[in-house]
Tab-separated table of N, CA, C and O in Angstrom:
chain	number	residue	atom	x	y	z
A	1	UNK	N	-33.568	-75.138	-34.689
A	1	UNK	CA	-33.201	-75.193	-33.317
A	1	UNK	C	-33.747	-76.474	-32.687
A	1	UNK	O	-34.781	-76.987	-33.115
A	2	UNK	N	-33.080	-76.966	-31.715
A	2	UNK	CA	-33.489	-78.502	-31.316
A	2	UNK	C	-34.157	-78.126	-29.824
A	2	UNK	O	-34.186	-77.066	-29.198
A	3	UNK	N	-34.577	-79.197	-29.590
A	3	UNK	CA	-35.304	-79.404	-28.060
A	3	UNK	C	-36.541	-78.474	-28.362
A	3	UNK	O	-36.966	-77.837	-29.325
A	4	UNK	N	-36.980	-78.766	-26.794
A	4	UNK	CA	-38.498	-78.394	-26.579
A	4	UNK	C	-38.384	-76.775	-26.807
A	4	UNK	O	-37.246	-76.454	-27.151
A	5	UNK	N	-39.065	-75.965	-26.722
A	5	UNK	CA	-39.456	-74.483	-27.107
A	5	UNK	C	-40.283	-74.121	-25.584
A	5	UNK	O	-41.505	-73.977	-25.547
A	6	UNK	N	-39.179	-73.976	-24.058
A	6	UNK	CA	-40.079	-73.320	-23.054
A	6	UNK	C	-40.590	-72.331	-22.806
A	6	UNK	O	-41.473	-72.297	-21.949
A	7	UNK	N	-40.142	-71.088	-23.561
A	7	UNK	CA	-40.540	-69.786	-23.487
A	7	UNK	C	-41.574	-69.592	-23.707
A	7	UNK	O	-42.257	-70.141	-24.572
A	8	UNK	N	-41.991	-68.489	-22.704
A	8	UNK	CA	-43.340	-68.538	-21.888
A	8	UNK	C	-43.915	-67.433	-22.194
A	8	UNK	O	-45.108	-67.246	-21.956
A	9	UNK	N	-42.867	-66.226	-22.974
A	9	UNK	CA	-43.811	-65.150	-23.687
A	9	UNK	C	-43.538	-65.102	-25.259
A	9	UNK	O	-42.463	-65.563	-25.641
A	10	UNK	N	-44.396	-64.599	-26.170
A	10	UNK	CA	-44.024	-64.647	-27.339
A	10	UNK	C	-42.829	-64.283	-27.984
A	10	UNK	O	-42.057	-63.887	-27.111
A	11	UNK	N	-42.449	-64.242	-28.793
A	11	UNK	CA	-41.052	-64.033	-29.486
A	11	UNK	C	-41.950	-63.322	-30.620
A	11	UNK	O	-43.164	-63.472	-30.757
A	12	UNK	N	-41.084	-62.499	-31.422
A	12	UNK	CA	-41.189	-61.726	-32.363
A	12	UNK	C	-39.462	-62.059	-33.733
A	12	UNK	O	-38.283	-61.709	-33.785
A	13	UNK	N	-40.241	-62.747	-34.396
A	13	UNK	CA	-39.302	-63.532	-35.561
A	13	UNK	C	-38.662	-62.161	-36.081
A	13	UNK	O	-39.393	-61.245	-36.457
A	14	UNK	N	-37.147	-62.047	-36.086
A	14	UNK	CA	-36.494	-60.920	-36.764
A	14	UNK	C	-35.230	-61.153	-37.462
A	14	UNK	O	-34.399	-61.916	-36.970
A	15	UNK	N	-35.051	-60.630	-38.426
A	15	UNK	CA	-33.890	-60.655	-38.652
A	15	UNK	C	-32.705	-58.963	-39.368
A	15	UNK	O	-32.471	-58.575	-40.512
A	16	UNK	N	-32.228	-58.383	-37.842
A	16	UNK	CA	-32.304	-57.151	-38.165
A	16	UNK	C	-30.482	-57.026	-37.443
A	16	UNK	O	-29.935	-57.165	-36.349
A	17	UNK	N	-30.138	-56.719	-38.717
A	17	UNK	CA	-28.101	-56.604	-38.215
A	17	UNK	C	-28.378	-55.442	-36.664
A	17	UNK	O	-29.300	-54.659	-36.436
A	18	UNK	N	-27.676	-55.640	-36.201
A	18	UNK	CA	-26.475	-54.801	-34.741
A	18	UNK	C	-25.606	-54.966	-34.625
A	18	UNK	O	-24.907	-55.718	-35.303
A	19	UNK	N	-25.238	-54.198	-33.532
A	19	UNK	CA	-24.069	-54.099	-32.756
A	19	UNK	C	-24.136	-54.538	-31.315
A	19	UNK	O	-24.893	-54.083	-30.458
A	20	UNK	N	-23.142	-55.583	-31.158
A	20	UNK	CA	-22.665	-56.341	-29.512
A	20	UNK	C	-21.337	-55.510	-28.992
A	20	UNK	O	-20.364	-55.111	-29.631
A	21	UNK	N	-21.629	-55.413	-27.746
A	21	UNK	CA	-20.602	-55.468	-27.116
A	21	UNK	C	-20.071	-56.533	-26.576
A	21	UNK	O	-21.127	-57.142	-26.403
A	22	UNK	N	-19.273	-57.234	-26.174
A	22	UNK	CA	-18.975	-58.133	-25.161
A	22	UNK	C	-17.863	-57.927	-24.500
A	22	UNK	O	-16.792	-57.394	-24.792
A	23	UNK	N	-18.526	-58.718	-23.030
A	23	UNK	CA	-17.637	-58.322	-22.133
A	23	UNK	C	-17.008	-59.430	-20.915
A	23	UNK	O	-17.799	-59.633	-19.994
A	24	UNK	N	-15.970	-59.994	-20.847
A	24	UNK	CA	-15.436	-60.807	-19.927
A	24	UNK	C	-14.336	-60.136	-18.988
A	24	UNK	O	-13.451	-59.312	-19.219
A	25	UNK	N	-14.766	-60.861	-17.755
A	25	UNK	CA	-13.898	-60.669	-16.641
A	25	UNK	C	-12.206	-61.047	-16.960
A	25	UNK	O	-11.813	-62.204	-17.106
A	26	UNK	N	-11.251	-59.747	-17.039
A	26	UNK	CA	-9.785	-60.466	-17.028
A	26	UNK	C	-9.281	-59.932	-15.420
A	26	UNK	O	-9.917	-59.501	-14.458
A	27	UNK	N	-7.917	-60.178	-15.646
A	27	UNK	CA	-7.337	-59.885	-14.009
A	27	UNK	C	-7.447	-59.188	-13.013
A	27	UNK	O	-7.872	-58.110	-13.430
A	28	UNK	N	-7.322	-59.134	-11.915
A	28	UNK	CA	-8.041	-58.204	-10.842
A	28	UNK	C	-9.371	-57.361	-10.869
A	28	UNK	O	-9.596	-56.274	-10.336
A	29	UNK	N	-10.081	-58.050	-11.531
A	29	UNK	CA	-11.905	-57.246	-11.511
A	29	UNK	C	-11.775	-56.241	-12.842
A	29	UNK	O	-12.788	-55.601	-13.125
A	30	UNK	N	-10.395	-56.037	-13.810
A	30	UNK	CA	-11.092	-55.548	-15.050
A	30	UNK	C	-11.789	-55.930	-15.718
A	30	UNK	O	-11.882	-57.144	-15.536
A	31	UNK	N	-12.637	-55.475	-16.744
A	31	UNK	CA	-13.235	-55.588	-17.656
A	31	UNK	C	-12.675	-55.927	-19.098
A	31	UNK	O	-11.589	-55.437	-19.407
A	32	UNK	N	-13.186	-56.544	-19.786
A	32	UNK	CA	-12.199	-56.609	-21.444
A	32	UNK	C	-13.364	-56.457	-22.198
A	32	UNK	O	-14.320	-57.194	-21.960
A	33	UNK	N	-13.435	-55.454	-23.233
A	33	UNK	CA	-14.604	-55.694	-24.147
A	33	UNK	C	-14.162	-55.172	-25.941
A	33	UNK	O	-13.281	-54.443	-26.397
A	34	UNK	N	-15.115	-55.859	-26.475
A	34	UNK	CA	-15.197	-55.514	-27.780
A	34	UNK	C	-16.413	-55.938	-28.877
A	34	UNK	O	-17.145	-56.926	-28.825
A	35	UNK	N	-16.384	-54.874	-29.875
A	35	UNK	CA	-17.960	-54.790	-30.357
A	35	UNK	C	-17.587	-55.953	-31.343
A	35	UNK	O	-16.500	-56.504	-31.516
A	36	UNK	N	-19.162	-56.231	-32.116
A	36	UNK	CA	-19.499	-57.442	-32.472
A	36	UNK	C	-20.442	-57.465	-33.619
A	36	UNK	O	-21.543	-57.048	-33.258
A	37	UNK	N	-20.409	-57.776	-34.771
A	37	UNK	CA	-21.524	-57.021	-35.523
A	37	UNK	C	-22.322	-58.763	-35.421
A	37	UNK	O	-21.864	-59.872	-35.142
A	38	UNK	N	-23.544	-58.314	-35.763
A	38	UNK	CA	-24.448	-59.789	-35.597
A	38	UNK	C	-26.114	-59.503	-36.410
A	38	UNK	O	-26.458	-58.725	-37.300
A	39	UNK	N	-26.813	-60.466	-35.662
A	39	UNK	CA	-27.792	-60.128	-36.287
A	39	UNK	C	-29.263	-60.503	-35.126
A	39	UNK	O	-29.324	-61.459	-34.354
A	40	UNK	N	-30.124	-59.623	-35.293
A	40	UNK	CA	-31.255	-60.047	-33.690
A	40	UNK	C	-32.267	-60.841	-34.397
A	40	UNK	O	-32.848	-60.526	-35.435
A	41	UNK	N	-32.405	-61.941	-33.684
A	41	UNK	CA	-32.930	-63.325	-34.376
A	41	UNK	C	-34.355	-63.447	-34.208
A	41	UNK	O	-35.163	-63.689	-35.105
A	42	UNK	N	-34.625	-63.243	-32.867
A	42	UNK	CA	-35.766	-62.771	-32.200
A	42	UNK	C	-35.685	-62.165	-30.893
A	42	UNK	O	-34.567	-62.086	-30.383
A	43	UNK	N	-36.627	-61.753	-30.306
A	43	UNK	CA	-36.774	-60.320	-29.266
A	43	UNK	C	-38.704	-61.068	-28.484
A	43	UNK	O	-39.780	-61.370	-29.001
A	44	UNK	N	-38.129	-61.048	-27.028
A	44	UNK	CA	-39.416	-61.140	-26.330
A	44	UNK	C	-39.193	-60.004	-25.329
A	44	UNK	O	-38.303	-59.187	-25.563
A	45	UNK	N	-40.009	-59.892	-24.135
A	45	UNK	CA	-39.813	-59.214	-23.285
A	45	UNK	C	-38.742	-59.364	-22.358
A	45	UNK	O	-38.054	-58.407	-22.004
A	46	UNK	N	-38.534	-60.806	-21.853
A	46	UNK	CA	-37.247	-61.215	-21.216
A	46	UNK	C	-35.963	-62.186	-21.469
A	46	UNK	O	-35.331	-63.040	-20.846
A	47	UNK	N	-35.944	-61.538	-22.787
A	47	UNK	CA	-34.692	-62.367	-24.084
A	47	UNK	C	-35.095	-62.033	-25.434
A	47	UNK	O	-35.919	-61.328	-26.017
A	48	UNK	N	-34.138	-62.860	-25.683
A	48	UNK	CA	-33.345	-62.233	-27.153
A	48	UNK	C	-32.491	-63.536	-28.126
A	48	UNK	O	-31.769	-64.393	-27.617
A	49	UNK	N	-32.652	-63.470	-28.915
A	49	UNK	CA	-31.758	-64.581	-29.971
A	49	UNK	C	-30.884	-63.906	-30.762
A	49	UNK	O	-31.456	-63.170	-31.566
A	50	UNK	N	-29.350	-63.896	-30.830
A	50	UNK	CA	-28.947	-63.207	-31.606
A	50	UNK	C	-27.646	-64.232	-32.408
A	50	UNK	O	-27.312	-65.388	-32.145
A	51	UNK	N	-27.285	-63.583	-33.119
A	51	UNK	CA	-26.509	-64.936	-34.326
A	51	UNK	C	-25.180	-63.732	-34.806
A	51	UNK	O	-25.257	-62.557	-35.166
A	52	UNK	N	-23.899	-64.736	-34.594
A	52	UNK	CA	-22.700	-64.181	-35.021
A	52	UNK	C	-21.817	-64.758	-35.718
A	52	UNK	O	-22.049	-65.922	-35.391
A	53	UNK	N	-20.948	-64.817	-36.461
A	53	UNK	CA	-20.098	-65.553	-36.986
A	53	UNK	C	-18.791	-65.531	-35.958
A	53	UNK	O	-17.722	-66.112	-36.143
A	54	UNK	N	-19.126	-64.792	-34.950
A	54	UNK	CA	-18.267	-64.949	-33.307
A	54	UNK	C	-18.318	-65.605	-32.720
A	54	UNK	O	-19.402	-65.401	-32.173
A	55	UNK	N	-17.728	-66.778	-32.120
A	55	UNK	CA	-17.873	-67.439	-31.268
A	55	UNK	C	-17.556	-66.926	-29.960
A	55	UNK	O	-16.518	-66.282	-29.802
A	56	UNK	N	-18.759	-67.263	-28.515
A	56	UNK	CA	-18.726	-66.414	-27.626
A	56	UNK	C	-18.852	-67.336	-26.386
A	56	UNK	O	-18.609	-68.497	-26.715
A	57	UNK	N	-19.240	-67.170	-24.683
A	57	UNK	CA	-18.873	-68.361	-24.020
A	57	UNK	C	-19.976	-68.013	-23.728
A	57	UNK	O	-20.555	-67.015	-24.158
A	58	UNK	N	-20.595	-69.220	-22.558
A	58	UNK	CA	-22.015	-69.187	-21.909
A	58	UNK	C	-21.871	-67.961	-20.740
A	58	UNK	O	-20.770	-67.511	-20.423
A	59	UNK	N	-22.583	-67.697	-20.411
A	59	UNK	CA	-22.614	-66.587	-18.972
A	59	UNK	C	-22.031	-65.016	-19.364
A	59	UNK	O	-22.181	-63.947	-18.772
A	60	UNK	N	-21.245	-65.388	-20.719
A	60	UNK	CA	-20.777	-63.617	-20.653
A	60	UNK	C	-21.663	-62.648	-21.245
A	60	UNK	O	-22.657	-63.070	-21.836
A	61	UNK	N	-21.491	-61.663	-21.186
A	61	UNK	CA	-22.657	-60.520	-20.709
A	61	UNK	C	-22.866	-59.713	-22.037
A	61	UNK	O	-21.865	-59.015	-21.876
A	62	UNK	N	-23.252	-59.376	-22.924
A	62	UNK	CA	-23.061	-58.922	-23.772
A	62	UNK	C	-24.090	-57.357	-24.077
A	62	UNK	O	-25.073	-57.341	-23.336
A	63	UNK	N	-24.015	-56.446	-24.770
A	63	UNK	CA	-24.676	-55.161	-24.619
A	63	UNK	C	-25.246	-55.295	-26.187
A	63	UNK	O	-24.483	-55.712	-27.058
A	64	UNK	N	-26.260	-55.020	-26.422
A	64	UNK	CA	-27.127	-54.662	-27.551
A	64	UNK	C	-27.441	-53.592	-27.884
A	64	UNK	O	-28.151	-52.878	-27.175
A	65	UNK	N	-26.918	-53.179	-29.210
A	65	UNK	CA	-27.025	-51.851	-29.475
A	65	UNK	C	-27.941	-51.940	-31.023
A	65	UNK	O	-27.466	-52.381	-32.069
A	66	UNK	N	-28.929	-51.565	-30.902
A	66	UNK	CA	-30.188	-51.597	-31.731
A	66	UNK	C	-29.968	-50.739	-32.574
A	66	UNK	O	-29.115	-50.019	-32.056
A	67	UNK	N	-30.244	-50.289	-33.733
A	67	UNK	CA	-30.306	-49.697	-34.463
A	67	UNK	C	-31.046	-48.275	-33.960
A	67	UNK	O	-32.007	-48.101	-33.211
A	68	UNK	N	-30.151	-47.289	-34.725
A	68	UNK	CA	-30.649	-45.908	-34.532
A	68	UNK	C	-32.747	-45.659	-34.525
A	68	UNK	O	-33.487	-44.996	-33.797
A	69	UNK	N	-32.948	-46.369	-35.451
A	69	UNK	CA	-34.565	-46.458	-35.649
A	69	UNK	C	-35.427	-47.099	-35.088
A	69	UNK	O	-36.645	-46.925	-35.069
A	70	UNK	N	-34.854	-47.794	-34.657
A	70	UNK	CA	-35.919	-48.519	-32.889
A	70	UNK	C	-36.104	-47.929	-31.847
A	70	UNK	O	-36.905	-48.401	-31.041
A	71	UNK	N	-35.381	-46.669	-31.556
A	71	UNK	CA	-35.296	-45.729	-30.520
A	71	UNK	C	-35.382	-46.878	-29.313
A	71	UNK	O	-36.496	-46.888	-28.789
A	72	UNK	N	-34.546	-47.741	-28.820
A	72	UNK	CA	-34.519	-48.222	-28.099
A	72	UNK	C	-32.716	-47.902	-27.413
A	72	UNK	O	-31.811	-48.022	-28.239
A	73	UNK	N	-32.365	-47.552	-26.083
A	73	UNK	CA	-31.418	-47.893	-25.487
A	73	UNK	C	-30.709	-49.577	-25.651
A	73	UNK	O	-31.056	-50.732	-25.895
A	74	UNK	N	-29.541	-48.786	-25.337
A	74	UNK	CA	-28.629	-50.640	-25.053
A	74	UNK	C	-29.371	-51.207	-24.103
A	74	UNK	O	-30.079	-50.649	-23.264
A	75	UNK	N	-29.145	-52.515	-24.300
A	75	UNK	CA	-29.839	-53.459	-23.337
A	75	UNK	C	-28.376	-54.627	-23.525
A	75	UNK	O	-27.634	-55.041	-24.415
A	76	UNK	N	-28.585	-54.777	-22.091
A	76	UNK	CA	-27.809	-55.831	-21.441
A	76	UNK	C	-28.143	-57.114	-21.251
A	76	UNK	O	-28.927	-57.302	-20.321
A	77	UNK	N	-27.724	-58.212	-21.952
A	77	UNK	CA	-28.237	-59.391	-21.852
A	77	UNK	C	-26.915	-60.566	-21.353
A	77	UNK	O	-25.745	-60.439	-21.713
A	78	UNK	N	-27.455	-61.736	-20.423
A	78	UNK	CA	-26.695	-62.677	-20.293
A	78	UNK	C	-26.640	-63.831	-21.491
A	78	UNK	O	-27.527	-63.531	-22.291
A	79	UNK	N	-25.955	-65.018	-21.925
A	79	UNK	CA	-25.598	-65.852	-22.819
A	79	UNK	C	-26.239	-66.907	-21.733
A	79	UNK	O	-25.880	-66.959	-20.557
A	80	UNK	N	-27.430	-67.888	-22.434
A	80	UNK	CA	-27.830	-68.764	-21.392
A	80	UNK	C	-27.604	-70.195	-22.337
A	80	UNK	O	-27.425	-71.224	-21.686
A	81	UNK	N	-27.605	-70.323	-24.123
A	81	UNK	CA	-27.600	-70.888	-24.792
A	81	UNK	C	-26.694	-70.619	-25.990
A	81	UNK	O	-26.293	-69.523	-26.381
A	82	UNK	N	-26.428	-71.917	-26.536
A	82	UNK	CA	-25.268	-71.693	-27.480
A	82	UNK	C	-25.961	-72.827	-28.461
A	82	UNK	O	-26.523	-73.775	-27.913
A	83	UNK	N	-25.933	-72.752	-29.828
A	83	UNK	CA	-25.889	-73.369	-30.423
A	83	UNK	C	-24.882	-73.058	-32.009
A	83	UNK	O	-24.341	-71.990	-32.295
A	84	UNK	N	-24.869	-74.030	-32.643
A	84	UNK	CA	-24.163	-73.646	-33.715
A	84	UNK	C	-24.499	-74.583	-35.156
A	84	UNK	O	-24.316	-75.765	-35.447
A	85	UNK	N	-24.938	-73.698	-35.697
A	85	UNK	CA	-25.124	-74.041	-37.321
A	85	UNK	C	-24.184	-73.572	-38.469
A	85	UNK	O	-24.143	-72.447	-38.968
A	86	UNK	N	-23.306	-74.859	-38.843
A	86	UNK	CA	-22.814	-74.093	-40.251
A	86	UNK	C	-21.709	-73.243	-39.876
A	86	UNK	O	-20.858	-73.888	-39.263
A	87	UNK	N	-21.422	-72.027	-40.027
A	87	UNK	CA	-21.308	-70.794	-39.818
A	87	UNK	C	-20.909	-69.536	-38.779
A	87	UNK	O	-19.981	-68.832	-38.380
A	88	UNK	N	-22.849	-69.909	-38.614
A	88	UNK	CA	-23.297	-69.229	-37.101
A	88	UNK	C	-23.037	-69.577	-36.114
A	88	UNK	O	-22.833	-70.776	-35.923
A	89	UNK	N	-22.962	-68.807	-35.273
A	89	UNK	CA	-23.439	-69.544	-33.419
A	89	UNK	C	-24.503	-68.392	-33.205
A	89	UNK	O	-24.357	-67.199	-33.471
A	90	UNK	N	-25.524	-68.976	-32.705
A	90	UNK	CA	-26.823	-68.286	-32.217
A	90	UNK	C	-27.101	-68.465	-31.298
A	90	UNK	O	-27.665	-69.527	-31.032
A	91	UNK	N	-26.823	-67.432	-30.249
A	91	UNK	CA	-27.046	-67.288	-28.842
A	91	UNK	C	-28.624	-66.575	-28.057
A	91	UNK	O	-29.226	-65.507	-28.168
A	92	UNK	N	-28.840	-67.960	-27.186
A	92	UNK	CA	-29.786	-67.530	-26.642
A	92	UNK	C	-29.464	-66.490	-24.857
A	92	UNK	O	-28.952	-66.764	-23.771
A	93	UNK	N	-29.991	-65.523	-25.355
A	93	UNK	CA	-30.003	-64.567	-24.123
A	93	UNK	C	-31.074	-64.434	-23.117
A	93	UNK	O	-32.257	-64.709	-23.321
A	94	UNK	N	-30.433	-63.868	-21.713
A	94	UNK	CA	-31.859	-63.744	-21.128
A	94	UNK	C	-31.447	-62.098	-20.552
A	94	UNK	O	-30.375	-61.926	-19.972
A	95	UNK	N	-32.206	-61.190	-20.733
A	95	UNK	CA	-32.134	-60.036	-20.380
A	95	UNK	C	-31.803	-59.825	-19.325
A	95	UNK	O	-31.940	-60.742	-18.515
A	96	UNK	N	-31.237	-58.561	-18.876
A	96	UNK	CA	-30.511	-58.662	-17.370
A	96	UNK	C	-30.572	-56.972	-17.368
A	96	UNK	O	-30.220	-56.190	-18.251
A	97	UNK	N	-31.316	-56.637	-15.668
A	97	UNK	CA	-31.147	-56.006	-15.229
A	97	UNK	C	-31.924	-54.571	-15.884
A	97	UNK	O	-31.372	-53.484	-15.720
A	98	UNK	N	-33.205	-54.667	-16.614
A	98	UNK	CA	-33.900	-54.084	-17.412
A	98	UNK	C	-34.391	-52.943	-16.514
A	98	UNK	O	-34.474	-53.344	-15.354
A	99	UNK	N	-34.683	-51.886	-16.628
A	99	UNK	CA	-35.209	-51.060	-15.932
A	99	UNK	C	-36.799	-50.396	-16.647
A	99	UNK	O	-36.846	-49.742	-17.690
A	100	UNK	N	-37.980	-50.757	-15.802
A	100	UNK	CA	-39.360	-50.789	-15.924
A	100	UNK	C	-39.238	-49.634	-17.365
A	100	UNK	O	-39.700	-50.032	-18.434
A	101	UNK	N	-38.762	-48.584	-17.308
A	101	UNK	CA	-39.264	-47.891	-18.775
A	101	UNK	C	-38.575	-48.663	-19.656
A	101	UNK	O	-39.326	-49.153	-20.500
A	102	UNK	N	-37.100	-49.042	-19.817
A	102	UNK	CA	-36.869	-49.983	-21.069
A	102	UNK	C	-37.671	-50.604	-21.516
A	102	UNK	O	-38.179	-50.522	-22.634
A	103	UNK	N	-38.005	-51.749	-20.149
A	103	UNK	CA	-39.017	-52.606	-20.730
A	103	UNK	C	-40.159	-52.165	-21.381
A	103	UNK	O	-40.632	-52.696	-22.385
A	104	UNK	N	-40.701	-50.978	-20.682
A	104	UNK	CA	-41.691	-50.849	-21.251
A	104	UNK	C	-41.511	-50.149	-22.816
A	104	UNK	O	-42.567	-49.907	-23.400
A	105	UNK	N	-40.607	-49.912	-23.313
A	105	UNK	CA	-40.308	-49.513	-24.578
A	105	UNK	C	-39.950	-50.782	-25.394
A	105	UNK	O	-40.431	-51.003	-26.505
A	106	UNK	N	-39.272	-51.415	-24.906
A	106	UNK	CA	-39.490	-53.034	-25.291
A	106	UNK	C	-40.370	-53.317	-25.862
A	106	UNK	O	-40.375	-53.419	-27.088
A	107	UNK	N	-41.409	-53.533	-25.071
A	107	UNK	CA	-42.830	-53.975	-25.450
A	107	UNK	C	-43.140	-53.224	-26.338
A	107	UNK	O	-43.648	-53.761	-27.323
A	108	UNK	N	-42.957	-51.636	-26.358
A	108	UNK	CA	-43.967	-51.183	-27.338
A	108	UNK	C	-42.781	-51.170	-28.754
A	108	UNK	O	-42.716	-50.241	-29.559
A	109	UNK	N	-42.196	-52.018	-28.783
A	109	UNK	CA	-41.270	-52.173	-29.950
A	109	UNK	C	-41.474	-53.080	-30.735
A	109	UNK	O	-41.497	-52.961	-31.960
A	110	UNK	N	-41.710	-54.488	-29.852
A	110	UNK	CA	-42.555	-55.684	-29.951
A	110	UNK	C	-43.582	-55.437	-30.851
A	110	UNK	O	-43.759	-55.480	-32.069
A	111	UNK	N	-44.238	-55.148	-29.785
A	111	UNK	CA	-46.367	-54.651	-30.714
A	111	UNK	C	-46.069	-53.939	-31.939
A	111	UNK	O	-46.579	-54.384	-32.967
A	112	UNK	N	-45.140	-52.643	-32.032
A	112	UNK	CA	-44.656	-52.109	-33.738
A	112	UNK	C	-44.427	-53.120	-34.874
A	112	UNK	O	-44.710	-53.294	-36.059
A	113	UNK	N	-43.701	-53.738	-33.773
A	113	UNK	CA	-43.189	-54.720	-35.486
A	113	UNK	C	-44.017	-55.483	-35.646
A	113	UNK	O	-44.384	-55.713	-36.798
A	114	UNK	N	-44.734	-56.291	-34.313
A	114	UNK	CA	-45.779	-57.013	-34.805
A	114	UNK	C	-46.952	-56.563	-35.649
A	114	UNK	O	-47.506	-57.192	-36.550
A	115	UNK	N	-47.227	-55.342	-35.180
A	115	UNK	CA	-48.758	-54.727	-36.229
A	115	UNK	C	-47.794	-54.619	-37.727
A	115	UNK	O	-48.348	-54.921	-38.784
A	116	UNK	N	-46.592	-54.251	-37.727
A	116	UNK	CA	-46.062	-54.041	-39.130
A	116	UNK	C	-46.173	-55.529	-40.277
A	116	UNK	O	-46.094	-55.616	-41.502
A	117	UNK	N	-46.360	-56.419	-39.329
A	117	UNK	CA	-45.973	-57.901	-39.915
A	117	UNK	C	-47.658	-58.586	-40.523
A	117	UNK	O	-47.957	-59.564	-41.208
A	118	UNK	N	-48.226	-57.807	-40.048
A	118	UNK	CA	-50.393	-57.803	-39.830
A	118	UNK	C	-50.437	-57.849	-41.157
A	118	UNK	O	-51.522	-57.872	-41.738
């Protein structure tokens, strides 16, 4: 990945397949969506890195659906970064609209994998 590295809370290095939703605005205020298989690149408290062989646009909204064994809910993230290697495009997200227990299951999802990695 190029440029400086601003993120301001830790990241947790992963590489664990999901499921995306995505979702763009079409005519008169519908919605258009469709799932996405990918892979979660890394995971902080307020973002996410995830990598598709999809190509996707900046700003659209996409839903994260974690694996049954993280006991974590979907989480909703915006597209703030795009890059592309090869293949991939690996999108940097910034979480959106988290509600205090997610997060706080977040975190304690974080600290799991991290003590698992010890």
């Amino acid at each position: 990945m190029q440029g400086e590295d601003r993120r301001r809370k830790a990241r947790l290095s992963l590489d664990i397949p999901l499921m995306m939703s995505c979702y763009q605005w079409e005519q008169e205020g519908a919605f258009s969506g469709q799932s996405i298989v990918g892979s979660l690149r890394d995971l902080s408290e307020g973002g996410l890195q995830i990598a598709t062989t999809y190509p996707l646009e900046m700003d659209m909204f996409v839903v994260i659906h974690f694996q049954n064994d993280a006991n974590l809910p979907p989480i909703t993230a915006r597209i703030i970064r795009i890059e592309r290697h090869d293949d991939l495009f690996f999108y940097g997200c910034m979480l959106s609209g988290i509600p205090l227990y997610q997060r706080q299951q977040l975190e304690q999802y974080i600290d799991r994998k991290l003590a698992e990695k010890q």
